[in-house]
Amino acid sequence: MTHPHPIPLVHASLGEQELAAVAEVFASGWPAGQGPKGKALEAQLSRRYDAHAVAVSNCGAALHLALLALGVRPGDEVIVADYTFPAPAHAVRYLDAVPVFADVRPDTHTIDPQAAADLIGPKTVGIIAVDTVGLPADYRELQALADRHGLFLIEDAACAVGATYQGRQAGALAEVACLSFHGRKGATSGEGGALVATDAAVAADARLRSSFGIGSIFDQSKVVGLPVPEFTEVGYNFKLSDIAAAILQVQIGRIEELLARRAAVAAHYQRLLADEDLLTLPQVPDDRTHAWQSYLVRLDDRIDRAALAADLRGQGIGCGHGTWATHLQPVFETKQTCPVSADLFHRHLAIPMHAELTTGQVERVVAALRTALRTHRTTTA
Ligand SMILES: *Cc1c(COP(=O)(O)O)cnc(C)c1O
């Protein structure tokens, strides 16, 4: 049975402005990728990050293209943050390379630079750090580590558009960053992504491989004569449609407004739950800001998480587990252990977080959560 007044876990803030932008694309006659809207979006992202941006179909594709452009070869080892949507490890496997799982910090849930350092071996070629559910990782320490060992560093900023680290934008914290515009992220076109690179050659390589290796068909349509491009490399179709690009131009323009609303929700949860001793709230170090893609609380060990979540869902309150301990996923069969990540995977609860939650909804979530914590607390410790 559906609840009369559900509070969804997530909600994409798409409206009239985005619709108007889509109408323009329909009128233009170029709905496919790498057309005028795609170029305009790339220019907007390039300015925002002061780097070269390539619009692609999703963040998984951006990670794949990044590893190709950086020259990862079969058998190479790439260190990946363990506690995350496991796209980084999937991308490493696309190239028949080996993901090596680094545990995360217990406070920020981002890759622990010391754990990464301990995993570096003769086959290591790079590190993929993740801005966990929107909180940037420790790029100062990670970059020093990468420099010391001659490794590449990729920032998976899928959840972090709008966050900052030491005054710099997430998405510009490493030589290559990968963004997601999936419907559950802070800025969205339903599905979408981008690769942002400081090196023009990396961006050019990614752009070419994202269009079967022959470049923009839109550009070729403008050439006088009869261009017949040759296929010289195996490429992919990872282009972002101009329809999605038009939506994203609006969303990127609204990011500060959308983020301010998410931050207000987080601050409200923080105020209302600060004294709740049956859970631990997210922590944000002073040198960075959070994009609040998700709001994750760690439940006390005595709480039956599955029963609590089912109870909340029964009341129409969206909730879920946090994100994944990658090394525990069957596809990645490994003997490695990452105890912090495993603990978060089993104890985190995601509660509603999006830009349109009202004060009243936040209060209802907190009241229901406080009651459920007591209902589903086992008495034997
Ligand atoms: C969502 C997410 C991805 C995947 O993004 P898509 O655009 O859906 O491919 C990758 N990495 C992280 C950290 C994510 O949260």
PDB file of N, CA and C in Angstrom, residues 126-173:
ATOM      1  N   GLY A 126      47.988   3.635 -10.833  1.00  0.00           N
ATOM      2  CA  GLY A 126      47.207   4.825 -10.484  1.00  0.00           C
ATOM      3  C   GLY A 126      46.254   4.593  -9.343  1.00  0.00           C
ATOM      4  N   ILE A 127      45.578   5.681  -8.973  1.00  0.00           N
ATOM      5  CA  ILE A 127      44.631   5.685  -7.854  1.00  0.00           C
ATOM      6  C   ILE A 127      43.338   6.348  -8.328  1.00  0.00           C
ATOM      7  N   ILE A 128      42.201   5.744  -7.993  1.00  0.00           N
ATOM      8  CA  ILE A 128      40.918   6.422  -8.201  1.00  0.00           C
ATOM      9  C   ILE A 128      40.338   6.733  -6.817  1.00  0.00           C
ATOM     10  N   ALA A 129      40.329   8.034  -6.488  1.00  0.00           N
ATOM     11  CA  ALA A 129      39.726   8.483  -5.232  1.00  0.00           C
ATOM     12  C   ALA A 129      38.270   8.836  -5.521  1.00  0.00           C
ATOM     13  N   VAL A 130      37.438   8.716  -4.514  1.00  0.00           N
ATOM     14  CA  VAL A 130      36.013   9.028  -4.681  1.00  0.00           C
ATOM     15  C   VAL A 130      35.609  10.098  -3.667  1.00  0.00           C
ATOM     16  N   ASP A 131      34.834  11.065  -4.132  1.00  0.00           N
ATOM     17  CA  ASP A 131      34.269  12.075  -3.230  1.00  0.00           C
ATOM     18  C   ASP A 131      32.975  11.462  -2.689  1.00  0.00           C
ATOM     19  N   THR A 132      33.112  10.720  -1.592  1.00  0.00           N
ATOM     20  CA  THR A 132      32.067   9.823  -1.111  1.00  0.00           C
ATOM     21  C   THR A 132      30.744  10.530  -0.826  1.00  0.00           C
ATOM     22  N   VAL A 133      29.722  10.141  -1.540  1.00  0.00           N
ATOM     23  CA  VAL A 133      28.376  10.739  -1.522  1.00  0.00           C
ATOM     24  C   VAL A 133      28.415  12.272  -1.489  1.00  0.00           C
ATOM     25  N   GLY A 134      29.513  12.853  -2.026  1.00  0.00           N
ATOM     26  CA  GLY A 134      29.592  14.309  -2.164  1.00  0.00           C
ATOM     27  C   GLY A 134      30.663  14.983  -1.333  1.00  0.00           C
ATOM     28  N   LEU A 135      31.376  14.229  -0.490  1.00  0.00           N
ATOM     29  CA  LEU A 135      32.431  14.833   0.341  1.00  0.00           C
ATOM     30  C   LEU A 135      33.807  14.545  -0.267  1.00  0.00           C
ATOM     31  N   PRO A 136      34.552  15.602  -0.664  1.00  0.00           N
ATOM     32  CA  PRO A 136      35.858  15.377  -1.298  1.00  0.00           C
ATOM     33  C   PRO A 136      36.837  14.605  -0.409  1.00  0.00           C
ATOM     34  N   ALA A 137      37.681  13.822  -1.070  1.00  0.00           N
ATOM     35  CA  ALA A 137      38.714  13.041  -0.384  1.00  0.00           C
ATOM     36  C   ALA A 137      39.914  13.944  -0.062  1.00  0.00           C
ATOM     37  N   ASP A 138      40.976  13.345   0.450  1.00  0.00           N
ATOM     38  CA  ASP A 138      42.176  14.097   0.891  1.00  0.00           C
ATOM     39  C   ASP A 138      43.154  14.277  -0.264  1.00  0.00           C
ATOM     40  N   TYR A 139      42.848  15.202  -1.167  1.00  0.00           N
ATOM     41  CA  TYR A 139      43.657  15.317  -2.383  1.00  0.00           C
ATOM     42  C   TYR A 139      45.071  15.809  -2.147  1.00  0.00           C
ATOM     43  N   ARG A 140      45.313  16.608  -1.108  1.00  0.00           N
ATOM     44  CA  ARG A 140      46.686  17.059  -0.858  1.00  0.00           C
ATOM     45  C   ARG A 140      47.585  15.837  -0.606  1.00  0.00           C
ATOM     46  N   GLU A 141      47.132  14.970   0.293  1.00  0.00           N
ATOM     47  CA  GLU A 141      47.925  13.776   0.624  1.00  0.00           C
ATOM     48  C   GLU A 141      47.966  12.807  -0.561  1.00  0.00           C
ATOM     49  N   LEU A 142      46.833  12.658  -1.249  1.00  0.00           N
ATOM     50  CA  LEU A 142      46.780  11.705  -2.361  1.00  0.00           C
ATOM     51  C   LEU A 142      47.660  12.144  -3.525  1.00  0.00           C
ATOM     52  N   GLN A 143      47.666  13.449  -3.811  1.00  0.00           N
ATOM     53  CA  GLN A 143      48.499  13.939  -4.917  1.00  0.00           C
ATOM     54  C   GLN A 143      49.984  13.764  -4.584  1.00  0.00           C
ATOM     55  N   ALA A 144      50.341  14.027  -3.324  1.00  0.00           N
ATOM     56  CA  ALA A 144      51.750  13.849  -2.911  1.00  0.00           C
ATOM     57  C   ALA A 144      52.149  12.382  -3.090  1.00  0.00           C
ATOM     58  N   LEU A 145      51.242  11.493  -2.722  1.00  0.00           N
ATOM     59  CA  LEU A 145      51.505  10.052  -2.855  1.00  0.00           C
ATOM     60  C   LEU A 145      51.666   9.672  -4.328  1.00  0.00           C
ATOM     61  N   ALA A 146      50.745  10.157  -5.156  1.00  0.00           N
ATOM     62  CA  ALA A 146      50.793   9.852  -6.590  1.00  0.00           C
ATOM     63  C   ALA A 146      52.092  10.388  -7.193  1.00  0.00           C
ATOM     64  N   ASP A 147      52.460  11.610  -6.838  1.00  0.00           N
ATOM     65  CA  ASP A 147      53.689  12.219  -7.369  1.00  0.00           C
ATOM     66  C   ASP A 147      54.921  11.418  -6.953  1.00  0.00           C
ATOM     67  N   ARG A 148      54.937  11.010  -5.681  1.00  0.00           N
ATOM     68  CA  ARG A 148      56.099  10.285  -5.153  1.00  0.00           C
ATOM     69  C   ARG A 148      56.325   8.975  -5.907  1.00  0.00           C
ATOM     70  N   HIS A 149      55.235   8.335  -6.345  1.00  0.00           N
ATOM     71  CA  HIS A 149      55.360   7.022  -6.991  1.00  0.00           C
ATOM     72  C   HIS A 149      55.105   7.049  -8.492  1.00  0.00           C
ATOM     73  N   GLY A 150      54.921   8.237  -9.072  1.00  0.00           N
ATOM     74  CA  GLY A 150      54.685   8.327 -10.510  1.00  0.00           C
ATOM     75  C   GLY A 150      53.364   7.705 -10.945  1.00  0.00           C
ATOM     76  N   LEU A 151      52.321   7.865 -10.134  1.00  0.00           N
ATOM     77  CA  LEU A 151      51.024   7.274 -10.438  1.00  0.00           C
ATOM     78  C   LEU A 151      50.063   8.352 -10.944  1.00  0.00           C
ATOM     79  N   PHE A 152      49.053   7.936 -11.710  1.00  0.00           N
ATOM     80  CA  PHE A 152      47.999   8.902 -12.025  1.00  0.00           C
ATOM     81  C   PHE A 152      47.012   8.946 -10.861  1.00  0.00           C
ATOM     82  N   LEU A 153      46.293  10.070 -10.784  1.00  0.00           N
ATOM     83  CA  LEU A 153      45.246  10.214  -9.764  1.00  0.00           C
ATOM     84  C   LEU A 153      43.982  10.673 -10.470  1.00  0.00           C
ATOM     85  N   ILE A 154      42.908   9.898 -10.304  1.00  0.00           N
ATOM     86  CA  ILE A 154      41.601  10.258 -10.863  1.00  0.00           C
ATOM     87  C   ILE A 154      40.672  10.605  -9.710  1.00  0.00           C
ATOM     88  N   GLU A 155      39.930  11.691  -9.882  1.00  0.00           N
ATOM     89  CA  GLU A 155      38.896  12.056  -8.904  1.00  0.00           C
ATOM     90  C   GLU A 155      37.542  11.574  -9.437  1.00  0.00           C
ATOM     91  N   ASP A 156      36.917  10.630  -8.736  1.00  0.00           N
ATOM     92  CA  ASP A 156      35.534  10.284  -9.068  1.00  0.00           C
ATOM     93  C   ASP A 156      34.655  11.259  -8.283  1.00  0.00           C
ATOM     94  N   ALA A 157      34.252  12.312  -8.995  1.00  0.00           N
ATOM     95  CA  ALA A 157      33.441  13.378  -8.382  1.00  0.00           C
ATOM     96  C   ALA A 157      31.970  13.207  -8.758  1.00  0.00           C
ATOM     97  N   ALA A 158      31.566  11.952  -9.009  1.00  0.00           N
ATOM     98  CA  ALA A 158      30.199  11.670  -9.476  1.00  0.00           C
ATOM     99  C   ALA A 158      29.137  12.362  -8.622  1.00  0.00           C
ATOM    100  N   CYS A 159      29.367  12.373  -7.315  1.00  0.00           N
ATOM    101  CA  CYS A 159      28.346  12.896  -6.389  1.00  0.00           C
ATOM    102  C   CYS A 159      28.654  14.306  -5.909  1.00  0.00           C
ATOM    103  N   ALA A 160      29.762  14.883  -6.371  1.00  0.00           N
ATOM    104  CA  ALA A 160      30.317  16.037  -5.654  1.00  0.00           C
ATOM    105  C   ALA A 160      30.240  17.367  -6.387  1.00  0.00           C
ATOM    106  N   VAL A 161      29.480  17.463  -7.470  1.00  0.00           N
ATOM    107  CA  VAL A 161      29.408  18.747  -8.186  1.00  0.00           C
ATOM    108  C   VAL A 161      28.939  19.830  -7.211  1.00  0.00           C
ATOM    109  N   GLY A 162      29.751  20.878  -7.059  1.00  0.00           N
ATOM    110  CA  GLY A 162      29.412  21.969  -6.149  1.00  0.00           C
ATOM    111  C   GLY A 162      30.144  21.905  -4.821  1.00  0.00           C
ATOM    112  N   ALA A 163      30.724  20.754  -4.466  1.00  0.00           N
ATOM    113  CA  ALA A 163      31.501  20.655  -3.222  1.00  0.00           C
ATOM    114  C   ALA A 163      32.847  21.327  -3.426  1.00  0.00           C
ATOM    115  N   THR A 164      33.535  21.632  -2.316  1.00  0.00           N
ATOM    116  CA  THR A 164      34.863  22.237  -2.415  1.00  0.00           C
ATOM    117  C   THR A 164      35.841  21.556  -1.458  1.00  0.00           C
ATOM    118  N   TYR A 165      37.125  21.675  -1.802  1.00  0.00           N
ATOM    119  CA  TYR A 165      38.208  21.152  -0.967  1.00  0.00           C
ATOM    120  C   TYR A 165      39.307  22.200  -0.953  1.00  0.00           C
ATOM    121  N   GLN A 166      39.624  22.715   0.222  1.00  0.00           N
ATOM    122  CA  GLN A 166      40.652  23.748   0.367  1.00  0.00           C
ATOM    123  C   GLN A 166      40.444  24.868  -0.654  1.00  0.00           C
ATOM    124  N   GLY A 167      39.191  25.265  -0.794  1.00  0.00           N
ATOM    125  CA  GLY A 167      38.829  26.397  -1.648  1.00  0.00           C
ATOM    126  C   GLY A 167      38.714  26.085  -3.131  1.00  0.00           C
ATOM    127  N   ARG A 168      39.007  24.828  -3.518  1.00  0.00           N
ATOM    128  CA  ARG A 168      38.912  24.452  -4.940  1.00  0.00           C
ATOM    129  C   ARG A 168      37.663  23.609  -5.173  1.00  0.00           C
ATOM    130  N   GLN A 169      37.143  23.678  -6.401  1.00  0.00           N
ATOM    131  CA  GLN A 169      35.942  22.936  -6.749  1.00  0.00           C
ATOM    132  C   GLN A 169      36.218  21.442  -6.887  1.00  0.00           C
ATOM    133  N   ALA A 170      35.338  20.612  -6.332  1.00  0.00           N
ATOM    134  CA  ALA A 170      35.352  19.188  -6.650  1.00  0.00           C
ATOM    135  C   ALA A 170      35.118  19.077  -8.156  1.00  0.00           C
ATOM    136  N   GLY A 171      35.857  18.188  -8.804  1.00  0.00           N
ATOM    137  CA  GLY A 171      35.816  18.105 -10.267  1.00  0.00           C
ATOM    138  C   GLY A 171      37.071  18.739 -10.853  1.00  0.00           C
ATOM    139  N   ALA A 172      37.847  19.416  -9.995  1.00  0.00           N
ATOM    140  CA  ALA A 172      39.114  20.014 -10.438  1.00  0.00           C
ATOM    141  C   ALA A 172      40.206  19.692  -9.420  1.00  0.00           C
ATOM    142  N   LEU A 173      40.087  18.551  -8.752  1.00  0.00           N
ATOM    143  CA  LEU A 173      41.002  18.239  -7.653  1.00  0.00           C
ATOM    144  C   LEU A 173      42.078  17.229  -8.040  1.00  0.00           C
TER     145      LEU A 173
END
